[in-house]
mmCIF file of C-alpha atoms and ligand atoms in Angstrom:
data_model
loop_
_atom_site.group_PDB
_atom_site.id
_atom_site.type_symbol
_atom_site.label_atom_id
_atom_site.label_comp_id
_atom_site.label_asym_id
_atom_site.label_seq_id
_atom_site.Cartn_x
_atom_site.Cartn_y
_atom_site.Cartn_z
ATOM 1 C CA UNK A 20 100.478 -52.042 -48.816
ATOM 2 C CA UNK A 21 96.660 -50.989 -49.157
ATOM 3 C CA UNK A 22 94.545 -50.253 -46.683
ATOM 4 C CA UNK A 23 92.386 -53.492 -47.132
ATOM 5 C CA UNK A 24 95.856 -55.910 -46.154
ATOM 6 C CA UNK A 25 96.555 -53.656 -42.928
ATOM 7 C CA UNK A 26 93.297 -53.777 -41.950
ATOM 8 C CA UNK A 27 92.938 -57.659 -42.749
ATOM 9 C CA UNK A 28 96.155 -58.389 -41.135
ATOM 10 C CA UNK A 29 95.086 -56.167 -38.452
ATOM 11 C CA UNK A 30 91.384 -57.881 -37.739
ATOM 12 C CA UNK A 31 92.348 -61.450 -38.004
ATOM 13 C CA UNK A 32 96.283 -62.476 -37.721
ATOM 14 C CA UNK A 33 97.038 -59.624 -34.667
ATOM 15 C CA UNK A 34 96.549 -60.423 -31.133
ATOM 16 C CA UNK A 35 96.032 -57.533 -29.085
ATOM 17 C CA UNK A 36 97.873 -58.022 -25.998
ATOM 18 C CA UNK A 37 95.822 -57.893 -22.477
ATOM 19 C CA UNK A 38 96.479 -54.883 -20.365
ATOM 20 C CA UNK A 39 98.739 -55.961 -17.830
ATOM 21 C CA UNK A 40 99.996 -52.677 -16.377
ATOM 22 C CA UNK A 41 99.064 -50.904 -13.160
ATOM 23 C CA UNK A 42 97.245 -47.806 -12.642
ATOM 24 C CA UNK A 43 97.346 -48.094 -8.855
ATOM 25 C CA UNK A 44 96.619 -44.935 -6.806
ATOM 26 C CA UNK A 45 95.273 -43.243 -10.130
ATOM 27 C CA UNK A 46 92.652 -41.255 -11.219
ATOM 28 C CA UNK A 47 91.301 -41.787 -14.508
ATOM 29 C CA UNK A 48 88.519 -40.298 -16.927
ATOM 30 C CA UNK A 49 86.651 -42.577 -19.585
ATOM 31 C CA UNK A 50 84.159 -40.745 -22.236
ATOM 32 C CA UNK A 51 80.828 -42.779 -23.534
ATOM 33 C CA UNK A 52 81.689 -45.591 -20.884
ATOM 34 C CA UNK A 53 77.945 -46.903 -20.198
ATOM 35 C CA UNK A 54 78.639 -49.028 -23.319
ATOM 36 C CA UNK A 55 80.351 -50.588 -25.670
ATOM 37 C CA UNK A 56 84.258 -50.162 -25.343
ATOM 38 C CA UNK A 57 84.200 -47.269 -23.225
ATOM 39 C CA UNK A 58 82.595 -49.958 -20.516
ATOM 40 C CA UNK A 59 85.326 -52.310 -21.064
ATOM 41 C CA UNK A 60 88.214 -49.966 -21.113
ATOM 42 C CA UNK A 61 86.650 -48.457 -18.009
ATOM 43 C CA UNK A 62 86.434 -52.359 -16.021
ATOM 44 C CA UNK A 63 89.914 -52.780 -17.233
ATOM 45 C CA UNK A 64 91.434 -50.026 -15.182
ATOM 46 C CA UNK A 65 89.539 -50.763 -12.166
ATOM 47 C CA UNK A 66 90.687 -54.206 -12.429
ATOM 48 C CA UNK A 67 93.925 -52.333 -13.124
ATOM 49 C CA UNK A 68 93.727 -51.120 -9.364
ATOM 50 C CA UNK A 69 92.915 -46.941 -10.594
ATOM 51 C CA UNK A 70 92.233 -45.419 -6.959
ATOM 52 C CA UNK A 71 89.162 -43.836 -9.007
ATOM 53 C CA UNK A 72 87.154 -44.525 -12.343
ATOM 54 C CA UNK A 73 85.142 -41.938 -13.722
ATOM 55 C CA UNK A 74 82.299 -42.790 -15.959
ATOM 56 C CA UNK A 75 81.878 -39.332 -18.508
ATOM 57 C CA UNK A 76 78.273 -40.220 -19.733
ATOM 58 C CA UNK A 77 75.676 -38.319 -21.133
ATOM 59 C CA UNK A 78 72.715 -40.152 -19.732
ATOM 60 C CA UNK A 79 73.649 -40.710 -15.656
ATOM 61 C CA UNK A 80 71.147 -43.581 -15.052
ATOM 62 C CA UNK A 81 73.279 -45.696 -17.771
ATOM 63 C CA UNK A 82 76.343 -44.883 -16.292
ATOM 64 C CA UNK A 83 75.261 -45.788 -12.868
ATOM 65 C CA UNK A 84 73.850 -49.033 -14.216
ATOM 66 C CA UNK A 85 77.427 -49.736 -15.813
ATOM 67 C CA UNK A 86 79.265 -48.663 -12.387
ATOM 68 C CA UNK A 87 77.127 -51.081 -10.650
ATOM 69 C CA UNK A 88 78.192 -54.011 -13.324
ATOM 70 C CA UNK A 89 81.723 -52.895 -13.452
ATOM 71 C CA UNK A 90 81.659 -53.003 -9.638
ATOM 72 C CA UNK A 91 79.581 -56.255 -9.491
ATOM 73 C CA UNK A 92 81.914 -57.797 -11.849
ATOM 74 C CA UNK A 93 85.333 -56.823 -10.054
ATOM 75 C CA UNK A 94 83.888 -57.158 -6.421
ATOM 76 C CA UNK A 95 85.571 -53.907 -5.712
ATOM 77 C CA UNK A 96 83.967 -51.067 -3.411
ATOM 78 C CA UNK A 97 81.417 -48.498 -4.920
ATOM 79 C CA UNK A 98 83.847 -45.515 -4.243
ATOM 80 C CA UNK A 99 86.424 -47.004 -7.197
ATOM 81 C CA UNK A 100 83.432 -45.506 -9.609
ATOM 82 C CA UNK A 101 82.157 -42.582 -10.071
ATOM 83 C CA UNK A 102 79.297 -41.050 -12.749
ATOM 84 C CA UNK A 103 79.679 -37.945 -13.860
ATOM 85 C CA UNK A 104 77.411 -36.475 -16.551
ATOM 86 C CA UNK A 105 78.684 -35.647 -20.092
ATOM 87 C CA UNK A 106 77.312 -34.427 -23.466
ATOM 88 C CA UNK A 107 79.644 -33.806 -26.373
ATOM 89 C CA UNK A 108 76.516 -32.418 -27.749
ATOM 90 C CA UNK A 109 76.576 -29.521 -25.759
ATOM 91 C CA UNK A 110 79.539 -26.803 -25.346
ATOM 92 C CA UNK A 111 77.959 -25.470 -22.055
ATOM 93 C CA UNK A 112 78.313 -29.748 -21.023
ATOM 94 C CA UNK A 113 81.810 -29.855 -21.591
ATOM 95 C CA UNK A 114 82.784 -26.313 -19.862
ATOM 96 C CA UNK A 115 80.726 -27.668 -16.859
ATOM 97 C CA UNK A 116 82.904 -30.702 -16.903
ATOM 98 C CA UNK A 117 85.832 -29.051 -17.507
ATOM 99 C CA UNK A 118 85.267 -26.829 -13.935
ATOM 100 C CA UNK A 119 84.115 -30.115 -11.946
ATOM 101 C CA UNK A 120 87.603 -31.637 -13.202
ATOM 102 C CA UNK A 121 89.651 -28.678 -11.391
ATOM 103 C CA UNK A 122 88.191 -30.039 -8.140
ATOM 104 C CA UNK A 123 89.490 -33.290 -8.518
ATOM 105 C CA UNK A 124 92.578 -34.062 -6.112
ATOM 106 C CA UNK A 125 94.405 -35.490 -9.172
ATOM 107 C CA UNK A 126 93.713 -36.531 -12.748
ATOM 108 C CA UNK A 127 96.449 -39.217 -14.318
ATOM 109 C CA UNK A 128 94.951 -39.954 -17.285
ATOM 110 C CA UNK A 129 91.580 -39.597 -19.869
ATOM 111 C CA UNK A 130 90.203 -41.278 -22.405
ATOM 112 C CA UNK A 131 88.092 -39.298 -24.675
ATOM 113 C CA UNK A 132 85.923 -42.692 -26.213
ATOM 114 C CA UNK A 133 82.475 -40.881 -26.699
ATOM 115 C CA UNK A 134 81.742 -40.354 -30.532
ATOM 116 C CA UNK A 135 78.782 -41.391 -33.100
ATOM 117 C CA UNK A 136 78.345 -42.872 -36.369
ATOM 118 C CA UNK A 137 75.487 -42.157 -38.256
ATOM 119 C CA UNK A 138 74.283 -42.086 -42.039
ATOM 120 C CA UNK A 139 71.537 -39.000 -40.758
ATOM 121 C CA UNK A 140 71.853 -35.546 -41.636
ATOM 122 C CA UNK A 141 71.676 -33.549 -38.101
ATOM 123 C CA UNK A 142 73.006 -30.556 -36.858
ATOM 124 C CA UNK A 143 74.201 -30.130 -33.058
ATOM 125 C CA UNK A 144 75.816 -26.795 -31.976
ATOM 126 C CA UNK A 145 75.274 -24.938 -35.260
ATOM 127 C CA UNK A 146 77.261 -27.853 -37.245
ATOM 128 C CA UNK A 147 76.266 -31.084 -38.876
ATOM 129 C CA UNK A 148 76.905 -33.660 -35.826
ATOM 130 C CA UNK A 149 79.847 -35.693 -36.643
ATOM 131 C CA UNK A 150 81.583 -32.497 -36.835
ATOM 132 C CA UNK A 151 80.441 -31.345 -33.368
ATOM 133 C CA UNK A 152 80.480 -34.632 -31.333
ATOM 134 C CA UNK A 153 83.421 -36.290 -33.072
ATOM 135 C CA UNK A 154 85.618 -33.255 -33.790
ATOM 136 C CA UNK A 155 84.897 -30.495 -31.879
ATOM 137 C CA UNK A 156 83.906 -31.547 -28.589
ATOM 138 C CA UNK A 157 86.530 -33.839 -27.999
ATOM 139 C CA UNK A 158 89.018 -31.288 -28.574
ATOM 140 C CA UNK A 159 87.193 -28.877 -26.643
ATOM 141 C CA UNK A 160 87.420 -31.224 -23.617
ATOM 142 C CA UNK A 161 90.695 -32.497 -24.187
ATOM 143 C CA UNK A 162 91.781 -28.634 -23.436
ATOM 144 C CA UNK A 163 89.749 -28.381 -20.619
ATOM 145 C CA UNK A 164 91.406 -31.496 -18.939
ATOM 146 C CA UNK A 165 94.692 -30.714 -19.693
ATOM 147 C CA UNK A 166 96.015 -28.398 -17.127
ATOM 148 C CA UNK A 167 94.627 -30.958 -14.454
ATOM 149 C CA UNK A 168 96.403 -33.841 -16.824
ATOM 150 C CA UNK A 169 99.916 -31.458 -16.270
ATOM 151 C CA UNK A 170 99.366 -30.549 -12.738
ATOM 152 C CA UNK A 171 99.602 -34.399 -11.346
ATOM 153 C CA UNK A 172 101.944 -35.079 -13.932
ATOM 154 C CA UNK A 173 104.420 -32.566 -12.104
ATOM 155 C CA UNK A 174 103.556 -33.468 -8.748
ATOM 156 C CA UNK A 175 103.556 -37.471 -9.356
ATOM 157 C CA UNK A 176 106.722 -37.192 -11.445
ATOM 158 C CA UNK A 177 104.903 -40.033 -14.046
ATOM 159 C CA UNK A 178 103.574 -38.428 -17.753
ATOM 160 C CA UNK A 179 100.050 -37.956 -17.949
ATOM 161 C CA UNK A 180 97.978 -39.584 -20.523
ATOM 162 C CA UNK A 181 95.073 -38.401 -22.712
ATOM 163 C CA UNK A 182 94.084 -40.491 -25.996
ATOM 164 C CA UNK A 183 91.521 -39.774 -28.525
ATOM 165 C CA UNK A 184 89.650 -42.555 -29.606
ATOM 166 C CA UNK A 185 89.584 -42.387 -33.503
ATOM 167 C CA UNK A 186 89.243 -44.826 -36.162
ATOM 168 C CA UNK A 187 91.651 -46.536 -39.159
ATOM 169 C CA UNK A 188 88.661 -45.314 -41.301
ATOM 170 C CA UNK A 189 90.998 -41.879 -41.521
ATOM 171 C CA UNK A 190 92.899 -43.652 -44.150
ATOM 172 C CA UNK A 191 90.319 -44.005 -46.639
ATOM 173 C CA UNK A 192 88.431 -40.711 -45.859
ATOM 174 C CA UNK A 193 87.877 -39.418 -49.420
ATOM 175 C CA UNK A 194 86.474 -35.982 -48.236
ATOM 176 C CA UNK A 195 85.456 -33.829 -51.179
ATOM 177 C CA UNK A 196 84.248 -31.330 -49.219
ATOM 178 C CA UNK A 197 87.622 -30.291 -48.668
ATOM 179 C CA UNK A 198 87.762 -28.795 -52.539
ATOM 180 C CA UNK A 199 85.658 -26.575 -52.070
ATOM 181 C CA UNK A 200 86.630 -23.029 -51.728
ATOM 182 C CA UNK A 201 86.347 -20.952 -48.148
ATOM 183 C CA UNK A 202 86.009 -21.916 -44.796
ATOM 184 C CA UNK A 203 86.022 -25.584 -43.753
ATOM 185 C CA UNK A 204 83.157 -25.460 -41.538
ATOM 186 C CA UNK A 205 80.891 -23.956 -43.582
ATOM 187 C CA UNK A 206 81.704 -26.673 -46.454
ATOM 188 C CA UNK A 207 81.250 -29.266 -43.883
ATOM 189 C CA UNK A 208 78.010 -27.671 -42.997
ATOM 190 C CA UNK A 209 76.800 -27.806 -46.512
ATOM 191 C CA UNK A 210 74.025 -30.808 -46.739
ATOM 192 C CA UNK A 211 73.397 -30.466 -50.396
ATOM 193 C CA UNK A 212 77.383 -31.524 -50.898
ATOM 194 C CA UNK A 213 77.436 -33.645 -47.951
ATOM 195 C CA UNK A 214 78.865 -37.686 -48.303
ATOM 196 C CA UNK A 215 76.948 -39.190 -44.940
ATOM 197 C CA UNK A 216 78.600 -42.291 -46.304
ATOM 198 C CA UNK A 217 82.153 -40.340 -45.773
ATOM 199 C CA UNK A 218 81.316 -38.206 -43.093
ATOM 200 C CA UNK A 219 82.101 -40.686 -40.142
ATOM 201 C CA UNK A 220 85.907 -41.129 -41.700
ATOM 202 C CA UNK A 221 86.055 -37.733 -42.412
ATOM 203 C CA UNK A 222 85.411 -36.979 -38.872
ATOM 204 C CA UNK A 223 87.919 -39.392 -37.616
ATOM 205 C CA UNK A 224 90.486 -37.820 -40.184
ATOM 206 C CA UNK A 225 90.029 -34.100 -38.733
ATOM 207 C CA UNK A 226 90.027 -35.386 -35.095
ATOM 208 C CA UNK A 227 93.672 -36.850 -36.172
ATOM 209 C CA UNK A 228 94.400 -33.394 -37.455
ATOM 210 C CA UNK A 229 93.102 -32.000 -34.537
ATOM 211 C CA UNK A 230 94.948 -34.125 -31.667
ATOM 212 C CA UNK A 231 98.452 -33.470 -34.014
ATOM 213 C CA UNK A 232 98.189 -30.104 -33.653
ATOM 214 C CA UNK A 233 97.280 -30.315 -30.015
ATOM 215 C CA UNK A 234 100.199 -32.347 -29.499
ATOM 216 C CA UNK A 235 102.475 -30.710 -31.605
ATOM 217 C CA UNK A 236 101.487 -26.955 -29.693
ATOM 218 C CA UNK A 237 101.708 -28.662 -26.298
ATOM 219 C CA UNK A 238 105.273 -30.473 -26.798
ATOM 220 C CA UNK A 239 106.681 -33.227 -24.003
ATOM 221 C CA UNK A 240 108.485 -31.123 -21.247
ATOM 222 C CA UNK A 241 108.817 -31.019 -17.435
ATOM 223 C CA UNK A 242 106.187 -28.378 -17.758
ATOM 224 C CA UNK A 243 103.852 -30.557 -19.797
ATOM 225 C CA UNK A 244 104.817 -33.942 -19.216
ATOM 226 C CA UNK A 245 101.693 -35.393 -20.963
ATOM 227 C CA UNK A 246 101.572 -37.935 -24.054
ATOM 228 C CA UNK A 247 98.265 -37.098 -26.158
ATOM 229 C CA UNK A 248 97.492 -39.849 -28.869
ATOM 230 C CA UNK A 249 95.008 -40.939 -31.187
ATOM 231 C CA UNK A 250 94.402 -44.759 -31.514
ATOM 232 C CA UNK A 251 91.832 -47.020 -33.426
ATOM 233 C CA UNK A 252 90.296 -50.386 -31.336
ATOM 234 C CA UNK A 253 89.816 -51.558 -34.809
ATOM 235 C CA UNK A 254 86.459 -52.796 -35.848
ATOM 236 C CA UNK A 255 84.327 -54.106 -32.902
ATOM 237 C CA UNK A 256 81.274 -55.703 -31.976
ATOM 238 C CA UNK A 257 78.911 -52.812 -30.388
ATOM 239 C CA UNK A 258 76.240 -50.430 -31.019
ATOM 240 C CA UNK A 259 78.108 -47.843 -33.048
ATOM 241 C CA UNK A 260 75.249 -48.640 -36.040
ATOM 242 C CA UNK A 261 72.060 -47.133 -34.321
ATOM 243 C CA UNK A 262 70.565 -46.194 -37.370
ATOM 244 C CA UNK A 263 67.611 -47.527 -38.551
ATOM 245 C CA UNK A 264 69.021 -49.421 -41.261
ATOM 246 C CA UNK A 265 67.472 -51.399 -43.955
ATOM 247 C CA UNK A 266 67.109 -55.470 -43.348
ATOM 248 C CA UNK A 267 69.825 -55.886 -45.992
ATOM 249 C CA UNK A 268 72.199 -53.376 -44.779
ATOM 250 C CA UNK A 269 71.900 -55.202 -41.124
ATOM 251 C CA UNK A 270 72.400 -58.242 -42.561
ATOM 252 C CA UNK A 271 75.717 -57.335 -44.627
ATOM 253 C CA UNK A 272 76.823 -55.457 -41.175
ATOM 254 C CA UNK A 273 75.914 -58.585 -39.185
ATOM 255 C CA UNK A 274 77.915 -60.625 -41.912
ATOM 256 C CA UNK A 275 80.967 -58.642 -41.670
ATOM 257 C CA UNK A 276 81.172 -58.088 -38.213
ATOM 258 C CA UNK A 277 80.842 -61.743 -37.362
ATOM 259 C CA UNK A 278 83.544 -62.614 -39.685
ATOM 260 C CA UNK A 279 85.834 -59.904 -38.897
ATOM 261 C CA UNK A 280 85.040 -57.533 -35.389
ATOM 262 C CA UNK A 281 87.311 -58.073 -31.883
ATOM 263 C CA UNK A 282 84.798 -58.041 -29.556
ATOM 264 C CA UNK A 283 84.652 -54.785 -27.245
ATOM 265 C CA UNK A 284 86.529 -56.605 -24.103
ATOM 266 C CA UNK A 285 89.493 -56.846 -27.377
ATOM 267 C CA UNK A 286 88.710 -53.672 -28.937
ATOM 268 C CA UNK A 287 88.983 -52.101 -25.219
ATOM 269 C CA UNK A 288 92.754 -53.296 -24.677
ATOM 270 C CA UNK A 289 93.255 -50.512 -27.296
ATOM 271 C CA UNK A 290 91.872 -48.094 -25.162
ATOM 272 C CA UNK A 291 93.702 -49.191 -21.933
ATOM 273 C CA UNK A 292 97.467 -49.434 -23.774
ATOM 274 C CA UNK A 293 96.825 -45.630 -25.407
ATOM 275 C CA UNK A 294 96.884 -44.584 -22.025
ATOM 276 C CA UNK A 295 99.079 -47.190 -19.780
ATOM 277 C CA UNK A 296 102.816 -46.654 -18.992
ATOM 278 C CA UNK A 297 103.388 -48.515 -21.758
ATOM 279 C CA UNK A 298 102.763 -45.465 -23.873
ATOM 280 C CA UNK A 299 106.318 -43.529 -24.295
ATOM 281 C CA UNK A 300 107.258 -40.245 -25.769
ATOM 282 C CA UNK A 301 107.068 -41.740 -29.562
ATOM 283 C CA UNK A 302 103.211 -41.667 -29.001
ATOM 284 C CA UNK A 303 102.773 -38.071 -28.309
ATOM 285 C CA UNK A 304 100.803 -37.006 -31.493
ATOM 286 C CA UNK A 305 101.075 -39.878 -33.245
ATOM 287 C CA UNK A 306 98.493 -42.698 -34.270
ATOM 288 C CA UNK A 307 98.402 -46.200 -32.687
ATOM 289 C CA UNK A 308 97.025 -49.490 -34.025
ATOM 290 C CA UNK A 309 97.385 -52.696 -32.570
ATOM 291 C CA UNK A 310 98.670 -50.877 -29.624
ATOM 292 C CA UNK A 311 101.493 -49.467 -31.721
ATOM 293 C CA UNK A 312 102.698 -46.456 -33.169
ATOM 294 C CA UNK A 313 101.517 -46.654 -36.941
ATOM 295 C CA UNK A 314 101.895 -44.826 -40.281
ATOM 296 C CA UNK A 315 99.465 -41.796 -40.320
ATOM 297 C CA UNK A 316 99.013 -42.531 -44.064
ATOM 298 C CA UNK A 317 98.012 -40.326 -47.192
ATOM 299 C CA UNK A 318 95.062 -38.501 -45.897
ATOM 300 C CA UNK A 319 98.143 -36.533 -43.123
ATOM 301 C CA UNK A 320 101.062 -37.251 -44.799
ATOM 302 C CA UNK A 321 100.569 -36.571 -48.256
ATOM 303 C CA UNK A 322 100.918 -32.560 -49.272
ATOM 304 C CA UNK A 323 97.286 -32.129 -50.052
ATOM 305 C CA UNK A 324 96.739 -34.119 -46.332
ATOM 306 C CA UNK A 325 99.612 -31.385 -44.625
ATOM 307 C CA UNK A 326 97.859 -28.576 -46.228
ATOM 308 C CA UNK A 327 94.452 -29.567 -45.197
ATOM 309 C CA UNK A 328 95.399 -30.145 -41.352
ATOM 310 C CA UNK A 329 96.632 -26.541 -41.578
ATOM 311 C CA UNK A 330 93.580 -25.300 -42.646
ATOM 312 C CA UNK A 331 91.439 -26.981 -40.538
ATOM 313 C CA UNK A 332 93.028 -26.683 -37.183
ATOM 314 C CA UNK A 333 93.562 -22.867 -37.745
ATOM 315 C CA UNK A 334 89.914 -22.217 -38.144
ATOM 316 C CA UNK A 335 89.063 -25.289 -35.120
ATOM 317 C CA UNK A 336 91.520 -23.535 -32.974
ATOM 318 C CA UNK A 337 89.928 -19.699 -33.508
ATOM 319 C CA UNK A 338 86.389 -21.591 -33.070
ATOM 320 C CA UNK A 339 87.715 -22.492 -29.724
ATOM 321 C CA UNK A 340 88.747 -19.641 -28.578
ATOM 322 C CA UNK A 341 85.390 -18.349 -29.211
ATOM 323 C CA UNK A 342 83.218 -21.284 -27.673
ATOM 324 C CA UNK A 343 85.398 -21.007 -24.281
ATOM 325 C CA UNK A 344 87.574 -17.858 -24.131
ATOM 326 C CA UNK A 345 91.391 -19.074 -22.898
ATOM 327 C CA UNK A 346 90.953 -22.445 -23.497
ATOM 328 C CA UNK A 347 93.793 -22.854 -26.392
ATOM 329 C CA UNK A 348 96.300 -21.575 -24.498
ATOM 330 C CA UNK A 349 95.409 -22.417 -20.807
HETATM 331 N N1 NAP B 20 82.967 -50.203 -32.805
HETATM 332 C C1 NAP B 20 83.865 -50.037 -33.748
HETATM 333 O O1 NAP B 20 84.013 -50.879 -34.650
HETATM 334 C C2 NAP B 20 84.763 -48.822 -33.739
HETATM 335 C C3 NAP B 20 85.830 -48.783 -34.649
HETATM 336 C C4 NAP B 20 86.671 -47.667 -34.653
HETATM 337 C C5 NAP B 20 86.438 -46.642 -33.764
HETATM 338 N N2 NAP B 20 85.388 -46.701 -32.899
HETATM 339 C C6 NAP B 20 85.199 -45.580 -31.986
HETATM 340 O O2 NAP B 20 85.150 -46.059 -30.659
HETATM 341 C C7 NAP B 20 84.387 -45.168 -29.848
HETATM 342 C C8 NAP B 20 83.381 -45.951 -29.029
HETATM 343 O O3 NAP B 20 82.499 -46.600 -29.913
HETATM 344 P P1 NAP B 20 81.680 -47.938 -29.572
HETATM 345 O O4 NAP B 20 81.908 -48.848 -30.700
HETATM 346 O O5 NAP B 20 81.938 -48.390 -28.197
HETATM 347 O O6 NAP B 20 80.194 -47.362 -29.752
HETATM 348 P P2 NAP B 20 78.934 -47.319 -28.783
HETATM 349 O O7 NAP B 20 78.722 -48.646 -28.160
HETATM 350 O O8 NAP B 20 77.867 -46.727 -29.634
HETATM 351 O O9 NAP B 20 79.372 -46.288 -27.655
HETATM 352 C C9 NAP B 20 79.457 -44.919 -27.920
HETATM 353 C C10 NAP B 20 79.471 -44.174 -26.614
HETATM 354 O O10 NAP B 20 79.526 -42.765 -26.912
HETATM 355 C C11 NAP B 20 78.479 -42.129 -26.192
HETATM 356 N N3 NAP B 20 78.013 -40.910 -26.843
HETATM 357 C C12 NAP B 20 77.461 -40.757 -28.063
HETATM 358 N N4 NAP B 20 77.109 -39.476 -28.257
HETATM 359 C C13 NAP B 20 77.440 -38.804 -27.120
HETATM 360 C C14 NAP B 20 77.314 -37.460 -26.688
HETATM 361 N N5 NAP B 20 76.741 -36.539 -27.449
HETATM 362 N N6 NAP B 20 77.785 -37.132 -25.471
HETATM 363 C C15 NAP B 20 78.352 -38.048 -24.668
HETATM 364 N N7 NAP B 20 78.467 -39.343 -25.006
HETATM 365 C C16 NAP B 20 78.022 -39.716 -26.223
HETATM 366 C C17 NAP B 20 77.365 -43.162 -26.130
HETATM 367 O O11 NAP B 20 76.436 -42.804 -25.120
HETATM 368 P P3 NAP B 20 74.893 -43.319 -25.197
HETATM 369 O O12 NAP B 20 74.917 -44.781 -24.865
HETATM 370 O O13 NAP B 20 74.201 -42.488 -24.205
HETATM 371 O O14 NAP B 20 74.433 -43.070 -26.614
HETATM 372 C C18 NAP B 20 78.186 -44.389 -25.786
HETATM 373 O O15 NAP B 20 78.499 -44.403 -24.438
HETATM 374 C C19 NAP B 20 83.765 -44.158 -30.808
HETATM 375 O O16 NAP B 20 84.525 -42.966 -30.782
HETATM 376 C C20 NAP B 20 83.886 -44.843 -32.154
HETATM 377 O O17 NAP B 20 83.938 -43.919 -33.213
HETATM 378 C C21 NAP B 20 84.551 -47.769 -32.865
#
């Protein structure tokens, strides 16, 4: 089946169940959750009874205005919620994160939501800003977190949970950068051969690439009893499109999303299940839809998809290891 039934079936005849399970006496990390489904996800596990919530946001005064409506919302005490600042855009953000984590008593489970779509040539951190804030950052923080993520997984006895929030857009990525010859990154950093139309998808597809090979060098064990994921809340009502888009593009957006988007309370129940106890062993590295484990499709499975997640999370991992010595193999 094509990617326009799955995603049709997905949209309009699949109910996304409503998180049910407990997260009592846990800790938990959301990314980007001022907003959007990052809020929701966040109120969720509050509701969820989490002992603490913390809001990763790049802009503190929005995240305290969302801990105050979370904790408004749940009537639940200020101390469930905490704001701690965060900006993928910035490598020396995400190793000062990183540190403040190791203080933390314990750390059950993280949900790295944060990411951007835009149609605007930018670069952030020496590379164009999809790439940086969608790609690299995540994965940079997802190592930094980690150890924490194992630590209370040992000590608690229950797996630790971190999920990557991507997008089913991976599937129909068409990413001709990848032909040309030489170093991913520099293609990608390219603007003359850039597809900004692409580059979101593309994004999504080499953050899939990215949490595989994470998973796949940091397998399930007593050592490292923690399931890492990649899911897609499908497509939601929020503020993803803050471009400043032409009257007719808004209005074929608006169109769409009216006739097809979950809202972000829906979309969010994604969020919540890639990182619940409902999430076993079958999810570590793998993609979930519909709070399910789902086929990775063409752009991974496919030889020319195998060979390209190679190539790319070779180079991603040496860039690592340069932007925060240790980190690949802490
Ligand atoms: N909405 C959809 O249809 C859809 C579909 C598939 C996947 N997704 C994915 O879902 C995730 C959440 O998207 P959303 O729809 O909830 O969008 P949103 O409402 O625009 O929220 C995005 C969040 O990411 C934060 N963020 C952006 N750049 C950041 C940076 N440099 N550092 C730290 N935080 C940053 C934003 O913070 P500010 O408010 O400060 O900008 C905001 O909190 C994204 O990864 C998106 O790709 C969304």
């Amino acid at each position: 089946m094509g990617y326009g039934y799955t995603f049709i079936k997905s949209q309009l005849f699949t109910q996304i169940p409503y998180p049910q399970s407990s997260f009592s006496g846990q800790t938990v990390i959301v990314t980007g959750s001022n907003t959007g489904l990052g809020l929701e996800a966040a109120r969720h596990i509050v509701r969820l009874d989490a002992t603490k919530v913390i809001l990763a946001v790049r802009t503190v005064s929005k995240g305290q205005a969302a801990a105050a409506n979370i904790i408004e919302s749940l009537n639940v005490p200020s101390s469930r919620v905490e704001v701690w600042q965060l900006d993928l855009s910035s490598h020396e953000s995400v190793i000062a994160f990183g540190k403040r984590v190791q203080s933390l008593d314990r750390l059950d489970a993280v949900i790295q939501n944060a990411g951007i779509l835009t149609y605007e040539w930018n670069i952030v951190e020496g590379e164009e800003s999809h790439i940086a804030i969608n790609v690299v950052s995540p994965i940079l923080f997802g190592l930094l977190v980690l150890p924490k993520l194992r630590e209370t997984a040992k000590a608690t006895g229950q797996s630790g949970r971190l999920a990557f929030v991507g997008s089913d857009l991976h599937y129909i990525a068409k990413f001709k950068e990848a032909g040309v010859s030489g170093s991913m990154f520099d293609a990608l950093r390219q603007k003359e051969i850039a597809d900004m139309g692409d580059r979101y998808k593309v994004s999504k597809l080499l953050l899939l690439y990215a949490v595989r090979e994470l998973a796949a060098r940091n397998p399930l064990s007593s050592s490292s009893n923690v399931i890492i994921d990649y899911l897609t809340p499908g497509a939601c009502k929020s503020d993803i499109f803050r471009d400043d888009l032409s009257y007719v593009q808004r209005l074929g957006i608006g169109i769409g999303t009216a006739l097809m988007a979950r809202t972000t309370e829906v979309g969010s129940r994604t969020l919540v299940h890639g990182v619940s106890s409902d999430v076993g062993e079958e999810a570590h590295g793998a993609f979930l839809m519909d709070c399910r484990v789902f086929p990775n499709g063409t752009n991974v499975d496919s030889e020319r998809g195998q060979s390209l997640q190679k190539l790319w999370t070779q180079e991603l991992f040496e860039r690592l290891e340069l932007i925060e010595p240790g980190c690949t193999t802490a």
